[in-house]
PDB file of C-alpha atoms in Angstrom:
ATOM      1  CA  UNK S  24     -46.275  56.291 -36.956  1.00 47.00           C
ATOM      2  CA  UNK S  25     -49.266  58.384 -38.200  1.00 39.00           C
ATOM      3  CA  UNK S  26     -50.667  58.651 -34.914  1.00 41.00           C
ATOM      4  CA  UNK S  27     -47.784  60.150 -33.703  1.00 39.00           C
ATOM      5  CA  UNK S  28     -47.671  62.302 -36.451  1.00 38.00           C
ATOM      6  CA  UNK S  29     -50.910  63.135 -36.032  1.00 36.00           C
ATOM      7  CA  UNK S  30     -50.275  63.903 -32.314  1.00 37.00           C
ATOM      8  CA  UNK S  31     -47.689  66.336 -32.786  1.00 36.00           C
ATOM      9  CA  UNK S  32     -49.461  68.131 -35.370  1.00 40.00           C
ATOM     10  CA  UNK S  33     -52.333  68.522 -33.261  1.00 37.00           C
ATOM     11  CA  UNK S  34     -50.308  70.145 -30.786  1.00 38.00           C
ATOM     12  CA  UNK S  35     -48.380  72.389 -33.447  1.00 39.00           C
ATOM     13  CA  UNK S  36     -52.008  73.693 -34.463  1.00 39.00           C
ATOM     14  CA  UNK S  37     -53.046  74.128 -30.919  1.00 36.00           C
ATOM     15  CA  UNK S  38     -49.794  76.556 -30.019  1.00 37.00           C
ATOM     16  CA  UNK S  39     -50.010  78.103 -33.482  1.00 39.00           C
ATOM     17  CA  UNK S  40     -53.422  79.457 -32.868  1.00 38.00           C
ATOM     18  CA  UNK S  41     -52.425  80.820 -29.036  1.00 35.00           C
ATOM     19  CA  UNK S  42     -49.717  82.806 -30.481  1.00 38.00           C
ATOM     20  CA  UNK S  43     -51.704  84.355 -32.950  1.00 44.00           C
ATOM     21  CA  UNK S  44     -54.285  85.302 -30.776  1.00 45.00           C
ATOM     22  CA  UNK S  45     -51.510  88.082 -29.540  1.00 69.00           C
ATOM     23  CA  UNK S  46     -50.644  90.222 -32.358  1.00 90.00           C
ATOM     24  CA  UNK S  47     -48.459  92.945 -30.535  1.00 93.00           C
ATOM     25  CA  UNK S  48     -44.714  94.139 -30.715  1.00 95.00           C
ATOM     26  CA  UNK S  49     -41.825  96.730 -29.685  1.00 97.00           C
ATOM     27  CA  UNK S  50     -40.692  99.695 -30.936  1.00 97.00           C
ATOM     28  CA  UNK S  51     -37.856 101.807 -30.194  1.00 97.00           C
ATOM     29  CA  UNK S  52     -38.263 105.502 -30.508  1.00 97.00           C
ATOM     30  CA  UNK S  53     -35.808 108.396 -30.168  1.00 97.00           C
ATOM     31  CA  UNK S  54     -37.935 111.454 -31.335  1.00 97.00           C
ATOM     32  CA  UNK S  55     -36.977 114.941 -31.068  1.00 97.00           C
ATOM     33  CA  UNK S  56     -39.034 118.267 -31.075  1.00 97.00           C
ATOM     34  CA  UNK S  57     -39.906 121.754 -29.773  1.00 96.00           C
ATOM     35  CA  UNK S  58     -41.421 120.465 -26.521  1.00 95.00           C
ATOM     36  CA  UNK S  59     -40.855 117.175 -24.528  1.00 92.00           C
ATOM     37  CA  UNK S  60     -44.405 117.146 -24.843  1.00 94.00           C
ATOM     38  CA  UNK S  61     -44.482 116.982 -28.302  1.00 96.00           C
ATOM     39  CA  UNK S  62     -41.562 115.000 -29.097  1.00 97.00           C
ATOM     40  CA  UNK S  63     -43.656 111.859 -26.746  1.00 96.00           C
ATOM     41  CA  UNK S  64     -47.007 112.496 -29.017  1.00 96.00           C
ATOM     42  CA  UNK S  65     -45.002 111.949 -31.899  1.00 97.00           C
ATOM     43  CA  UNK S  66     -42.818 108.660 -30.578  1.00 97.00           C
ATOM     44  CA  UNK S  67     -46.027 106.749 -29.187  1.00 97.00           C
ATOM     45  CA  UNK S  68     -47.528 107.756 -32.750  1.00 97.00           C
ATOM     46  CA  UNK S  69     -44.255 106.326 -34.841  1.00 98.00           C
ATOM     47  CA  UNK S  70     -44.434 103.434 -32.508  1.00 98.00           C
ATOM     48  CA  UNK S  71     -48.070 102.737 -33.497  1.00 98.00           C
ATOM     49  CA  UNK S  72     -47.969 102.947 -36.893  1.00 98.00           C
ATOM     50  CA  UNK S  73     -44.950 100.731 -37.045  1.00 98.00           C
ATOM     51  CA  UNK S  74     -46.198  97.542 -34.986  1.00 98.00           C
ATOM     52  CA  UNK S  75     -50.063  97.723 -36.284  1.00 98.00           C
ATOM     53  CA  UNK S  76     -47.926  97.855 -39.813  1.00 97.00           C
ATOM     54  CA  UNK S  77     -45.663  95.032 -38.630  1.00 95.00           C
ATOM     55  CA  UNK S  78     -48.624  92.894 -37.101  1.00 94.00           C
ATOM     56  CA  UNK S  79     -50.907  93.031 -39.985  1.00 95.00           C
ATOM     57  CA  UNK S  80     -48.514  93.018 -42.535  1.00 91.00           C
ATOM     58  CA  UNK S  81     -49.074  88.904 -42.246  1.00 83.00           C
ATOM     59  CA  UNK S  82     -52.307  89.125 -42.558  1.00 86.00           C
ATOM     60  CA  UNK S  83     -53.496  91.534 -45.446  1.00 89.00           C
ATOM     61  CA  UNK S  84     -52.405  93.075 -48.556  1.00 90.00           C
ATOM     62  CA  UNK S  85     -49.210  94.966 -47.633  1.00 91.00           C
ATOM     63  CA  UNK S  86     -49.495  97.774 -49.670  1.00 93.00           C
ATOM     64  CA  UNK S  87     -53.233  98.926 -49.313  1.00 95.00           C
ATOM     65  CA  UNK S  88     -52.713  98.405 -45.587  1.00 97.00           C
ATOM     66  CA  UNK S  89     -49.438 100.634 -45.588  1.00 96.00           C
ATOM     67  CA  UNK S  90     -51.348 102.950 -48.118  1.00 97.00           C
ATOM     68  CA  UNK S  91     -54.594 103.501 -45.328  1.00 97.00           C
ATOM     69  CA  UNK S  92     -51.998 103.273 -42.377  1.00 97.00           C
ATOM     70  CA  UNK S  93     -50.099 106.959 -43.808  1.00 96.00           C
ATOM     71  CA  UNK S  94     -53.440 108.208 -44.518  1.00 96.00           C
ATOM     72  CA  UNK S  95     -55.010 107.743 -41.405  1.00 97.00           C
ATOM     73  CA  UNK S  96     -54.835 110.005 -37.978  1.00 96.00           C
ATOM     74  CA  UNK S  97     -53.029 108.898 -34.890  1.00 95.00           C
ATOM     75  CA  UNK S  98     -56.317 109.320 -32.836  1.00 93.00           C
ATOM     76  CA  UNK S  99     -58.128 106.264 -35.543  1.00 95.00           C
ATOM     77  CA  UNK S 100     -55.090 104.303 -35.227  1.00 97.00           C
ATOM     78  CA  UNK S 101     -55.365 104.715 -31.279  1.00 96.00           C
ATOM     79  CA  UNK S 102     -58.707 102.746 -31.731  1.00 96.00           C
ATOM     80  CA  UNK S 103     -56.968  99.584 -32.860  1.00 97.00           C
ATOM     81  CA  UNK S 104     -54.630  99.580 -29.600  1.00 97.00           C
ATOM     82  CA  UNK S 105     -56.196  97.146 -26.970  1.00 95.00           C
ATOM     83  CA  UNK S 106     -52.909  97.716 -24.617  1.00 96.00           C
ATOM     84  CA  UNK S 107     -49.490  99.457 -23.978  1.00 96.00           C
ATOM     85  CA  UNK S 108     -46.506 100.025 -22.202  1.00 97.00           C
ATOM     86  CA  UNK S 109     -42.822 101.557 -21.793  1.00 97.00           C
ATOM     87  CA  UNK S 110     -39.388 100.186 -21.118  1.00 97.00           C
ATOM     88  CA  UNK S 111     -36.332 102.740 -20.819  1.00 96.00           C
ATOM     89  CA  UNK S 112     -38.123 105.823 -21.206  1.00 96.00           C
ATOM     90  CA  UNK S 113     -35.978 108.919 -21.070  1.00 96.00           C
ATOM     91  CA  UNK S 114     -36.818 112.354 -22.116  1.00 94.00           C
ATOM     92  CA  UNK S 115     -34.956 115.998 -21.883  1.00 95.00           C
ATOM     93  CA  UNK S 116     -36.665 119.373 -22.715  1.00 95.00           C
ATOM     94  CA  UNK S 117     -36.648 118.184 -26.347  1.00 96.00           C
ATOM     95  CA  UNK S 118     -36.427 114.765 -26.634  1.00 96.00           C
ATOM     96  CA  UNK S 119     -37.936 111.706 -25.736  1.00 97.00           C
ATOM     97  CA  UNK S 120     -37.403 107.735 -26.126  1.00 97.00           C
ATOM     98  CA  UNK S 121     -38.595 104.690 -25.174  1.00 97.00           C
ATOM     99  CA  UNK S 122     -39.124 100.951 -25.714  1.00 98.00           C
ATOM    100  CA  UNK S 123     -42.825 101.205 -26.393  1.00 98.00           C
ATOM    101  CA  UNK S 124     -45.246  97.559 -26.777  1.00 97.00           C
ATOM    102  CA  UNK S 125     -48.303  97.888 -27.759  1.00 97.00           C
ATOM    103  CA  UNK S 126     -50.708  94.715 -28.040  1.00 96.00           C
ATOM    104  CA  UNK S 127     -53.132  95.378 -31.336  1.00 96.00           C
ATOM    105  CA  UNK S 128     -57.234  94.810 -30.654  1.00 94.00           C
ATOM    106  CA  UNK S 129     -57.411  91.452 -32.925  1.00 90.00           C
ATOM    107  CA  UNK S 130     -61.114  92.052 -33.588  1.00 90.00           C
ATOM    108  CA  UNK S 131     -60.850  95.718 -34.449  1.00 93.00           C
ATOM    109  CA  UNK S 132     -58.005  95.661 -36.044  1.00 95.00           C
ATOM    110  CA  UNK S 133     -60.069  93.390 -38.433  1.00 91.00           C
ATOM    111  CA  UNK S 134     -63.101  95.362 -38.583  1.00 92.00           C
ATOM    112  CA  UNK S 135     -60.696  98.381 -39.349  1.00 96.00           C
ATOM    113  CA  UNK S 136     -59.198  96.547 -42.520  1.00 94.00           C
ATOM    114  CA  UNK S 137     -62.178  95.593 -44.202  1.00 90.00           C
ATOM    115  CA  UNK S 138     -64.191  98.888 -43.295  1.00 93.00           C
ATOM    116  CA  UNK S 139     -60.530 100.232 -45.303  1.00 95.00           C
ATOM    117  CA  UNK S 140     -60.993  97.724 -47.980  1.00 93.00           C
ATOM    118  CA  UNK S 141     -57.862  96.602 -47.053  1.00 94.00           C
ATOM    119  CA  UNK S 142     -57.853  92.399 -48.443  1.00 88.00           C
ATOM    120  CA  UNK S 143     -57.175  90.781 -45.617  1.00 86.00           C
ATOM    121  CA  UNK S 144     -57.296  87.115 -43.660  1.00 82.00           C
ATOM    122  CA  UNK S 145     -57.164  87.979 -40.110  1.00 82.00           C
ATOM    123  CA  UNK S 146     -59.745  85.823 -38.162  1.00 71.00           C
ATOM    124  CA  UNK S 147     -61.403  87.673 -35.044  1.00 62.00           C
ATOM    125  CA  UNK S 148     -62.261  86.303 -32.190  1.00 57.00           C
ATOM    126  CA  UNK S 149     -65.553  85.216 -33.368  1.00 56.00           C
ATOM    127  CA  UNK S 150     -64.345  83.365 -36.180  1.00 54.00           C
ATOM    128  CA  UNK S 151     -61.896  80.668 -34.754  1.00 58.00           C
ATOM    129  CA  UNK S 152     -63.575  77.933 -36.790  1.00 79.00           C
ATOM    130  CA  UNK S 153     -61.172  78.594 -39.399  1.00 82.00           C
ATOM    131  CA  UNK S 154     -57.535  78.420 -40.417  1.00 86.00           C
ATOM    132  CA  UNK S 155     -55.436  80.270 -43.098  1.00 88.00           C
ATOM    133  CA  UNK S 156     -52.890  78.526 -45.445  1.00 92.00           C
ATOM    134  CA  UNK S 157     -50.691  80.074 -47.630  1.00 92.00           C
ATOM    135  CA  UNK S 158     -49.682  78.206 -50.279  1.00 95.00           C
ATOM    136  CA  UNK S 159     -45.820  79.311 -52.616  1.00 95.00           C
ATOM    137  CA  UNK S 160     -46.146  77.191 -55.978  1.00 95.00           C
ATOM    138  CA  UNK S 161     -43.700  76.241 -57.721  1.00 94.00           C
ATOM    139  CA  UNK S 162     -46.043  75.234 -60.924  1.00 95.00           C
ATOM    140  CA  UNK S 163     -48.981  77.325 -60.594  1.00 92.00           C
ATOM    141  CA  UNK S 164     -51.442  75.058 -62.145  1.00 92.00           C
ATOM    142  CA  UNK S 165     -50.314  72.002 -61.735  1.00 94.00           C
ATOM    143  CA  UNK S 166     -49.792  72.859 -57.988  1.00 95.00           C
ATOM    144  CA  UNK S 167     -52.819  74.443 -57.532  1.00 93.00           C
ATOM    145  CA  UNK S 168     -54.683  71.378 -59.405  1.00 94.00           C
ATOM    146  CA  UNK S 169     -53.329  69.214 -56.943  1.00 95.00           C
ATOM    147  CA  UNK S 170     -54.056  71.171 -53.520  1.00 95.00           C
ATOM    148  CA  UNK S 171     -57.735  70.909 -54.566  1.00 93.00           C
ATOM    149  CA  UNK S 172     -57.521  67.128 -55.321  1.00 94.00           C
ATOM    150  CA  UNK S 173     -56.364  67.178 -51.999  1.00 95.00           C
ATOM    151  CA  UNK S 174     -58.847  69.073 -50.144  1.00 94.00           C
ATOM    152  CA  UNK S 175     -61.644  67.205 -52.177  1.00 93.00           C
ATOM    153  CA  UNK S 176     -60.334  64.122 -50.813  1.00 93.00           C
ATOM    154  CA  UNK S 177     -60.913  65.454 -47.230  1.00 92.00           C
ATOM    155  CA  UNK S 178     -64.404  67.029 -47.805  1.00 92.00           C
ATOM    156  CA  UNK S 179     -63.150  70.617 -48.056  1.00 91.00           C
ATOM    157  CA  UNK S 180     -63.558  73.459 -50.751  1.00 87.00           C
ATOM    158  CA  UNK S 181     -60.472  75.844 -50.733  1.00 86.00           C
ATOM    159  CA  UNK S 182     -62.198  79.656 -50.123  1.00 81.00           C
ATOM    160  CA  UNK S 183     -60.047  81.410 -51.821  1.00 83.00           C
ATOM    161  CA  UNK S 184     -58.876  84.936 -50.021  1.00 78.00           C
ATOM    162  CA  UNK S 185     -55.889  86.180 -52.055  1.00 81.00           C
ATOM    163  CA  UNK S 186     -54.243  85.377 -54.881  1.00 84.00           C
ATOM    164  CA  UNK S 187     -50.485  87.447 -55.797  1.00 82.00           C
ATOM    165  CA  UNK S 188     -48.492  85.759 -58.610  1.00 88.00           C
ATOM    166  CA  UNK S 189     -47.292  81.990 -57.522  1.00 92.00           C
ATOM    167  CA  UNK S 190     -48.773  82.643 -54.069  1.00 90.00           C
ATOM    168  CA  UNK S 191     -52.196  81.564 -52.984  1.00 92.00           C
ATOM    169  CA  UNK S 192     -54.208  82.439 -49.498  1.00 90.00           C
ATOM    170  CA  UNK S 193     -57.642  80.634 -48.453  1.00 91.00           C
ATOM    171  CA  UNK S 194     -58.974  79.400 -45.308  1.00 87.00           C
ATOM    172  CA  UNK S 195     -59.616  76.226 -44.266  1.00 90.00           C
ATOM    173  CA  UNK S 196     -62.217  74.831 -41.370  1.00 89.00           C
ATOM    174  CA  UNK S 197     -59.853  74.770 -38.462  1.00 87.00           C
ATOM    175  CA  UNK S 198     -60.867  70.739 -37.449  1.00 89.00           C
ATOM    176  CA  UNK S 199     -59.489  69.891 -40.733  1.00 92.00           C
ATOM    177  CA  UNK S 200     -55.901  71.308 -39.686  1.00 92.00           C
ATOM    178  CA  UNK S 201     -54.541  68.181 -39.072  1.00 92.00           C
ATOM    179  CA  UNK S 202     -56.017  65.863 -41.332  1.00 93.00           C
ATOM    180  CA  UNK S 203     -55.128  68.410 -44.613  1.00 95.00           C
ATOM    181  CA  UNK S 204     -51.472  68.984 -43.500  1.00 95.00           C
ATOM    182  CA  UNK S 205     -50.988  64.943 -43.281  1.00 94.00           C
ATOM    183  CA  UNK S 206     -52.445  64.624 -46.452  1.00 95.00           C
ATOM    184  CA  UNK S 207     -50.543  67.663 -47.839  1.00 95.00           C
ATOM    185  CA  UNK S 208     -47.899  66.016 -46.447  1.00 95.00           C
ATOM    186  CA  UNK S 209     -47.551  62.971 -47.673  1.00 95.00           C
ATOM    187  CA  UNK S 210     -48.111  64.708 -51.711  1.00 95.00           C
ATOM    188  CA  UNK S 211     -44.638  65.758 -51.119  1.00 96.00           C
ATOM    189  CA  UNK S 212     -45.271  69.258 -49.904  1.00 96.00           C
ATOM    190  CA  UNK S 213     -43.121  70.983 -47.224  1.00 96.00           C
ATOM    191  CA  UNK S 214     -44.854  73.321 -44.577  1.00 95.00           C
ATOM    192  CA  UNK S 215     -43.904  75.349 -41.195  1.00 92.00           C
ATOM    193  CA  UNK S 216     -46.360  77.397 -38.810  1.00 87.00           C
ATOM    194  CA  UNK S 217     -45.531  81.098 -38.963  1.00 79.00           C
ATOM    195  CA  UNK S 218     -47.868  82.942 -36.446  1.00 69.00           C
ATOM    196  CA  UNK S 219     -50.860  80.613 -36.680  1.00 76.00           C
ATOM    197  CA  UNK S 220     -50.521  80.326 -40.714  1.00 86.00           C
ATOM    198  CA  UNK S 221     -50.107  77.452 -42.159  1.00 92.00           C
ATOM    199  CA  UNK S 222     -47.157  78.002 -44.801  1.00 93.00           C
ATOM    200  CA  UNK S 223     -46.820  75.351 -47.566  1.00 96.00           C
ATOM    201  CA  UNK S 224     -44.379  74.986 -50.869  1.00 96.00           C
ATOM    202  CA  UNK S 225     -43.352  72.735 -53.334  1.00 92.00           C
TER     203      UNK S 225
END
């Protein structure tokens, strides 16, 4: 029975970390101004700033990345696009809309946050040794006591990223995905895969 187990969350890690690799999304934009011109600078600008916001928002401090996002210009933020495109576009002398995706650059999106001091956990594409966890506690201490016990068991140290009341991020060697959620497991914890994180509570 643990080998199947252990099967299944193998492949759960393995599809986790594919989606992640892709942190893009959709926006849809109805903007209105003097010029058509205009009003499609500002959409593909809105729509920027709201899926690098929505696509990093899982991976860093929410409100120092919203705080650098409003403070920064459209033609920095440009720099974190890797791709685009538009569904539905219409536009009249004033107006313009659009479904607009845009795929973010994973590894300059990451450089970006910590030139920005923003705290973040995003791995880049040269650092896929690793996995995040993000552990919800129900006892803080006691909790946290435990996870450790845990990871000693299996040869790890917890490298702690971000702590925010009951709520705990750190990285893990990515090889030991398996093994720790089996062992986490079986301590009673419950956990899901959100994006390549591994979420855990108790």
């Amino acid at each position: 029975m643990k080998k199947i187990l252990f099967a299944v969350l193998f492949v759960s890690a393995f599809v986790g970390a594919v989606s992640a690799a892709d942190l893009s999304g959709t926006a849809s934009v109805n903007v209105t101004s003097d010029t058509a011109a205009n009003a499609k600078d500002m959409a593909f600008d809105e729509a920027r700033r709201q899926i690098i916001t929505e696509s990093l928002s899982q991976y860093s401090n929410q409100e120092q990345l919203r705080a650098v996002i409003n403070q920064t210009s459209g033609a920095d933020l440009t720099n974190l696009i890797a791709s685009s495109s538009i569904e539905g576009e219409k536009q009249s002398d004033t107006t313009y809309s659009a479904n607009i995706t845009m795929t973010v650059d994973r590894n300059a999106a990451k450089q970006w946050m910590t030139d920005n001091n923003i705290q973040n956990w995003l791995t880049d594409n040269n650092s896929g040794d690793v996995f995040v966890l993000q552990a919800v506690m129900s006892d803080k201490v006691a909790n946290w006591m435990e996870l450790k016990q845990i990871a000693r068991a299996e040869g790890l140290d917890l490298s702690t990223k971000y702590i925010n009341g009951n709520q705990v991020t750190v990285e893990l060697p990515l090889n030991s995905r398996t093994a720790f959620t089996i062992a986490i497991r079986e301590r009673g914890w419950r956990y899901y895969d959100q994006d390549g994180i591994l979420r855990i509570w108790k």
